[in-house]
């Protein structure tokens, strides 16, 4: 009897938590299809605000910038993160302090990392723009890609690498023909995760974008629009960004079979 009450209590708590998390998101998505211009009064179903996004030059420019940043930062962080994961796994004797250094960007608050990157670029005299946002996104995406690939490496059979070497394959050939194919699901999962994080990221991009509107990303554009009030157009834009993130994360989890760093 007591176990049944505990089970029901846990279900109730779980339901409250899920309601707290997803009811605001559901309201956001629902109001993006609102016919009227008021963000809180439902007047009928319509997709007009999604069409309005295509006619907004500022949003289209921001979307293009976001795509450029996400693609370049994902490509760089995937390559570097994969190589880093392999290197750390090989040098297991120094694994603890290496993990601390590598995964620090995952732990450091975004605002601290953003200020640090801003100070770094300013110290070097680098003119900020999309290129500095890309470099900044690589800095924190690198740790996430490395974590995902390392989770896959935990069950990697290193004897096949030794066998490849015994058969005369070079290090590069072994990496290309043996190691990478085995790690490919985790590499793709890490790339999708990096892409999602880059699309959603606001604080670091805001600090490292520089002056002017030429390097504004979608999250920055939403922030600029929302200062004048929430509109169905903003709800529609936020819904699209969220949809891209959800799809990428779902694919990442499926490819990586739900593996978590450290498993």
Short mmCIF file of C-alpha atoms in Angstrom, two decimals:
data_model
loop_
_atom_site.label_atom_id
_atom_site.label_comp_id
_atom_site.label_asym_id
_atom_site.label_seq_id
_atom_site.Cartn_x
_atom_site.Cartn_y
_atom_site.Cartn_z
CA UNK A 1 0.00 0.00 0.00
CA UNK A 2 2.77 2.39 0.95
CA UNK A 3 4.64 1.60 -2.28
CA UNK A 4 1.49 2.39 -4.30
CA UNK A 5 1.14 5.80 -2.61
CA UNK A 6 4.81 6.56 -3.24
CA UNK A 7 4.42 5.56 -6.89
CA UNK A 8 1.39 7.83 -7.30
CA UNK A 9 3.22 10.68 -5.60
CA UNK A 10 6.16 10.26 -7.96
CA UNK A 11 3.79 10.29 -10.96
CA UNK A 12 2.19 13.47 -9.65
CA UNK A 13 5.56 15.16 -9.20
CA UNK A 14 6.62 14.02 -12.67
CA UNK A 15 3.42 15.40 -14.15
CA UNK A 16 3.90 18.77 -12.43
CA UNK A 17 7.49 18.98 -13.67
CA UNK A 18 6.52 18.17 -17.26
CA UNK A 19 3.63 20.64 -17.10
CA UNK A 20 5.97 23.35 -15.80
CA UNK A 21 8.41 22.64 -18.63
CA UNK A 22 6.13 22.16 -21.61
CA UNK A 23 2.94 24.18 -21.05
CA UNK A 24 4.75 27.51 -21.79
CA UNK A 25 6.24 25.97 -24.94
CA UNK A 26 2.83 24.69 -26.01
CA UNK A 27 1.35 28.16 -25.49
CA UNK A 28 4.15 29.67 -27.59
CA UNK A 29 3.54 27.25 -30.46
CA UNK A 30 -0.23 27.67 -30.27
CA UNK A 31 -0.12 31.47 -30.33
CA UNK A 32 2.18 31.41 -33.36
CA UNK A 33 -0.90 30.28 -35.32
CA UNK A 34 -3.09 33.07 -33.92
CA UNK A 35 -4.97 35.08 -36.56
CA UNK A 36 -4.95 38.32 -34.57
CA UNK A 37 -2.01 40.52 -33.76
CA UNK A 38 -2.46 40.34 -29.99
CA UNK A 39 -0.15 37.83 -28.33
CA UNK A 40 -2.61 36.82 -25.60
CA UNK A 41 -6.06 36.84 -27.27
CA UNK A 42 -6.96 33.92 -29.57
CA UNK A 43 -8.99 35.07 -32.58
CA UNK A 44 -8.66 32.11 -34.95
CA UNK A 45 -6.23 29.76 -36.67
CA UNK A 46 -3.89 31.14 -39.31
CA UNK A 47 -0.41 30.61 -40.74
CA UNK A 48 -0.07 34.25 -41.82
CA UNK A 49 2.77 34.98 -39.38
CA UNK A 50 4.94 32.25 -40.87
CA UNK A 51 4.44 33.87 -44.26
CA UNK A 52 5.28 37.25 -42.75
CA UNK A 53 8.68 35.89 -41.72
CA UNK A 54 9.57 35.32 -45.38
CA UNK A 55 8.83 38.98 -46.14
CA UNK A 56 11.00 40.31 -43.31
CA UNK A 57 14.46 41.15 -44.66
CA UNK A 58 16.00 41.49 -41.19
CA UNK A 59 14.86 38.00 -40.21
CA UNK A 60 16.06 36.46 -43.47
CA UNK A 61 19.46 38.14 -43.05
CA UNK A 62 19.71 36.89 -39.46
CA UNK A 63 18.69 33.39 -40.57
CA UNK A 64 21.44 33.39 -43.20
CA UNK A 65 24.02 34.50 -40.63
CA UNK A 66 22.84 31.83 -38.20
CA UNK A 67 23.14 29.13 -40.86
CA UNK A 68 26.65 30.25 -41.83
CA UNK A 69 27.81 30.32 -38.20
CA UNK A 70 26.19 26.98 -37.38
CA UNK A 71 27.58 25.15 -40.42
CA UNK A 72 31.16 26.43 -40.12
CA UNK A 73 31.35 26.05 -36.33
CA UNK A 74 29.82 22.57 -36.56
CA UNK A 75 32.30 21.43 -39.20
CA UNK A 76 35.32 22.76 -37.29
CA UNK A 77 34.20 21.55 -33.85
CA UNK A 78 33.30 18.10 -35.21
CA UNK A 79 36.72 17.53 -36.76
CA UNK A 80 38.66 18.96 -33.82
CA UNK A 81 36.39 17.37 -31.19
CA UNK A 82 36.69 13.92 -32.76
CA UNK A 83 40.48 14.10 -32.98
CA UNK A 84 40.62 15.43 -29.43
CA UNK A 85 38.44 12.58 -28.14
CA UNK A 86 40.68 9.98 -29.81
CA UNK A 87 43.81 11.63 -28.45
CA UNK A 88 42.46 11.85 -24.89
CA UNK A 89 41.33 8.22 -24.98
CA UNK A 90 44.77 7.10 -26.16
CA UNK A 91 46.56 9.09 -23.41
CA UNK A 92 44.50 7.70 -20.56
CA UNK A 93 47.26 8.21 -18.00
CA UNK A 94 46.74 11.97 -18.20
CA UNK A 95 43.00 11.65 -18.71
CA UNK A 96 41.80 13.38 -15.54
CA UNK A 97 43.47 16.73 -15.99
CA UNK A 98 42.89 16.65 -19.74
CA UNK A 99 39.16 16.13 -19.17
CA UNK A 100 39.13 19.06 -16.74
CA UNK A 101 40.70 21.37 -19.32
CA UNK A 102 38.60 20.14 -22.25
CA UNK A 103 35.22 20.14 -20.54
CA UNK A 104 35.69 23.46 -18.73
CA UNK A 105 33.68 25.40 -21.38
CA UNK A 106 30.70 23.12 -20.61
CA UNK A 107 30.81 24.11 -16.93
CA UNK A 108 31.80 27.78 -17.12
CA UNK A 109 28.73 30.07 -17.27
CA UNK A 110 28.07 31.44 -20.75
CA UNK A 111 28.36 35.03 -19.58
CA UNK A 112 31.86 34.38 -18.18
CA UNK A 113 32.99 32.62 -21.35
CA UNK A 114 31.50 35.43 -23.47
CA UNK A 115 33.37 38.12 -21.54
CA UNK A 116 36.58 36.10 -21.72
CA UNK A 117 36.28 35.72 -25.50
CA UNK A 118 35.42 39.40 -25.92
CA UNK A 119 38.51 40.36 -23.90
CA UNK A 120 40.65 37.94 -25.90
CA UNK A 121 39.55 39.32 -29.28
CA UNK A 122 39.91 42.90 -28.03
CA UNK A 123 43.42 42.18 -26.73
CA UNK A 124 44.45 40.81 -30.13
CA UNK A 125 42.83 43.74 -31.91
CA UNK A 126 40.58 41.46 -33.96
CA UNK A 127 37.67 43.17 -35.69
CA UNK A 128 34.60 41.27 -34.59
CA UNK A 129 31.96 39.83 -36.88
CA UNK A 130 30.70 36.45 -38.04
CA UNK A 131 34.22 35.02 -37.97
CA UNK A 132 34.62 35.75 -34.25
CA UNK A 133 31.20 34.22 -33.52
CA UNK A 134 32.26 31.08 -35.40
CA UNK A 135 35.51 30.80 -33.45
CA UNK A 136 33.64 31.38 -30.17
CA UNK A 137 31.08 28.70 -30.98
CA UNK A 138 33.85 26.26 -31.81
CA UNK A 139 35.34 26.86 -28.35
CA UNK A 140 32.29 25.60 -26.47
CA UNK A 141 30.98 23.13 -29.10
CA UNK A 142 34.33 21.36 -29.07
CA UNK A 143 33.72 20.01 -25.56
CA UNK A 144 30.27 18.64 -26.42
CA UNK A 145 31.48 16.84 -29.55
CA UNK A 146 34.42 15.41 -27.63
CA UNK A 147 32.10 14.14 -24.88
CA UNK A 148 29.77 12.40 -27.34
CA UNK A 149 32.60 10.73 -29.28
CA UNK A 150 34.35 9.67 -26.08
CA UNK A 151 31.17 7.93 -24.95
CA UNK A 152 31.42 5.81 -28.09
CA UNK A 153 35.13 5.19 -27.54
CA UNK A 154 34.44 3.61 -24.14
CA UNK A 155 33.36 0.43 -25.94
CA UNK A 156 35.86 0.68 -28.77
CA UNK A 157 37.97 -2.43 -29.45
CA UNK A 158 41.49 -1.12 -29.85
CA UNK A 159 42.73 -4.53 -30.98
CA UNK A 160 41.40 -3.81 -34.48
CA UNK A 161 43.71 -0.79 -34.62
CA UNK A 162 46.66 -3.02 -33.72
CA UNK A 163 45.53 -5.57 -36.30
CA UNK A 164 45.35 -2.84 -38.94
CA UNK A 165 48.92 -1.81 -38.13
CA UNK A 166 50.12 -5.42 -38.24
CA UNK A 167 48.65 -5.72 -41.73
CA UNK A 168 50.73 -2.79 -42.92
CA UNK A 169 48.22 0.06 -42.79
CA UNK A 170 49.56 3.50 -42.01
CA UNK A 171 48.24 5.57 -39.11
CA UNK A 172 46.20 7.77 -41.43
CA UNK A 173 44.75 4.76 -43.26
CA UNK A 174 43.82 3.11 -39.98
CA UNK A 175 42.14 6.29 -38.81
CA UNK A 176 40.23 6.71 -42.10
CA UNK A 177 39.30 3.08 -42.79
CA UNK A 178 38.96 1.60 -39.29
CA UNK A 179 38.47 4.17 -36.52
CA UNK A 180 36.25 6.77 -38.21
CA UNK A 181 33.69 4.28 -39.63
CA UNK A 182 33.19 2.76 -36.18
CA UNK A 183 32.82 6.20 -34.61
CA UNK A 184 30.67 7.67 -37.41
CA UNK A 185 27.30 7.44 -35.55
CA UNK A 186 28.78 9.32 -32.59
CA UNK A 187 30.53 11.82 -34.87
CA UNK A 188 27.26 12.62 -36.65
CA UNK A 189 25.43 12.80 -33.31
CA UNK A 190 28.05 15.21 -31.97
CA UNK A 191 27.81 17.31 -35.13
CA UNK A 192 24.01 17.55 -34.81
CA UNK A 193 24.35 18.53 -31.16
CA UNK A 194 26.92 21.19 -32.04
CA UNK A 195 24.65 22.51 -34.80
CA UNK A 196 21.73 22.74 -32.37
CA UNK A 197 23.76 24.56 -29.73
CA UNK A 198 25.09 27.00 -32.31
CA UNK A 199 21.63 27.80 -33.70
CA UNK A 200 20.21 28.46 -30.21
CA UNK A 201 23.18 30.28 -28.68
CA UNK A 202 22.66 33.95 -27.82
CA UNK A 203 24.94 35.25 -25.04
CA UNK A 204 28.32 34.43 -26.60
CA UNK A 205 27.17 35.59 -30.05
CA UNK A 206 25.86 38.84 -28.55
CA UNK A 207 29.24 39.64 -26.98
CA UNK A 208 31.41 38.61 -29.93
CA UNK A 209 29.32 39.88 -32.89
CA UNK A 210 30.72 43.39 -32.84
CA UNK A 211 28.89 46.59 -33.78
CA UNK A 212 26.36 46.87 -36.59
CA UNK A 213 23.67 44.56 -37.93
CA UNK A 214 25.80 42.65 -40.43
CA UNK A 215 26.56 39.84 -37.97
CA UNK A 216 23.22 39.53 -36.14
CA UNK A 217 22.02 35.95 -35.65
CA UNK A 218 18.45 34.72 -35.18
CA UNK A 219 18.52 34.66 -31.34
CA UNK A 220 19.90 38.21 -31.39
CA UNK A 221 17.17 39.25 -33.84
CA UNK A 222 14.49 37.75 -31.58
CA UNK A 223 15.95 39.65 -28.63
CA UNK A 224 15.89 42.90 -30.60
CA UNK A 225 12.26 42.34 -31.64
CA UNK A 226 10.96 41.25 -28.24
CA UNK A 227 12.05 44.50 -26.58
CA UNK A 228 9.05 46.13 -28.26
CA UNK A 229 6.66 43.43 -27.10
CA UNK A 230 5.77 39.82 -27.91
CA UNK A 231 3.98 39.40 -31.25
CA UNK A 232 2.72 36.32 -33.12
CA UNK A 233 5.56 36.88 -35.59
CA UNK A 234 8.08 36.41 -32.77
CA UNK A 235 6.19 33.32 -31.62
CA UNK A 236 6.36 31.90 -35.15
CA UNK A 237 10.09 32.59 -35.42
CA UNK A 238 10.78 31.06 -32.00
CA UNK A 239 8.71 28.00 -32.96
CA UNK A 240 10.77 27.45 -36.11
CA UNK A 241 14.06 27.77 -34.23
CA UNK A 242 12.78 25.34 -31.60
CA UNK A 243 11.62 22.89 -34.29
CA UNK A 244 15.08 22.83 -35.87
CA UNK A 245 16.66 22.21 -32.46
CA UNK A 246 14.23 19.42 -31.55
CA UNK A 247 14.75 17.60 -34.86
CA UNK A 248 18.55 17.85 -34.62
CA UNK A 249 18.57 16.65 -31.01
CA UNK A 250 16.24 13.75 -31.81
CA UNK A 251 18.48 12.65 -34.66
CA UNK A 252 21.54 13.03 -32.43
CA UNK A 253 20.04 10.82 -29.73
CA UNK A 254 18.91 8.22 -32.24
CA UNK A 255 22.28 8.01 -33.95
CA UNK A 256 24.11 7.80 -30.64
CA UNK A 257 21.56 5.30 -29.27
CA UNK A 258 21.02 7.37 -26.13
CA UNK A 259 24.64 7.06 -24.97
CA UNK A 260 25.73 9.70 -22.49
CA UNK A 261 29.25 10.97 -21.79
CA UNK A 262 30.96 8.76 -19.26
CA UNK A 263 28.87 5.61 -19.97
#
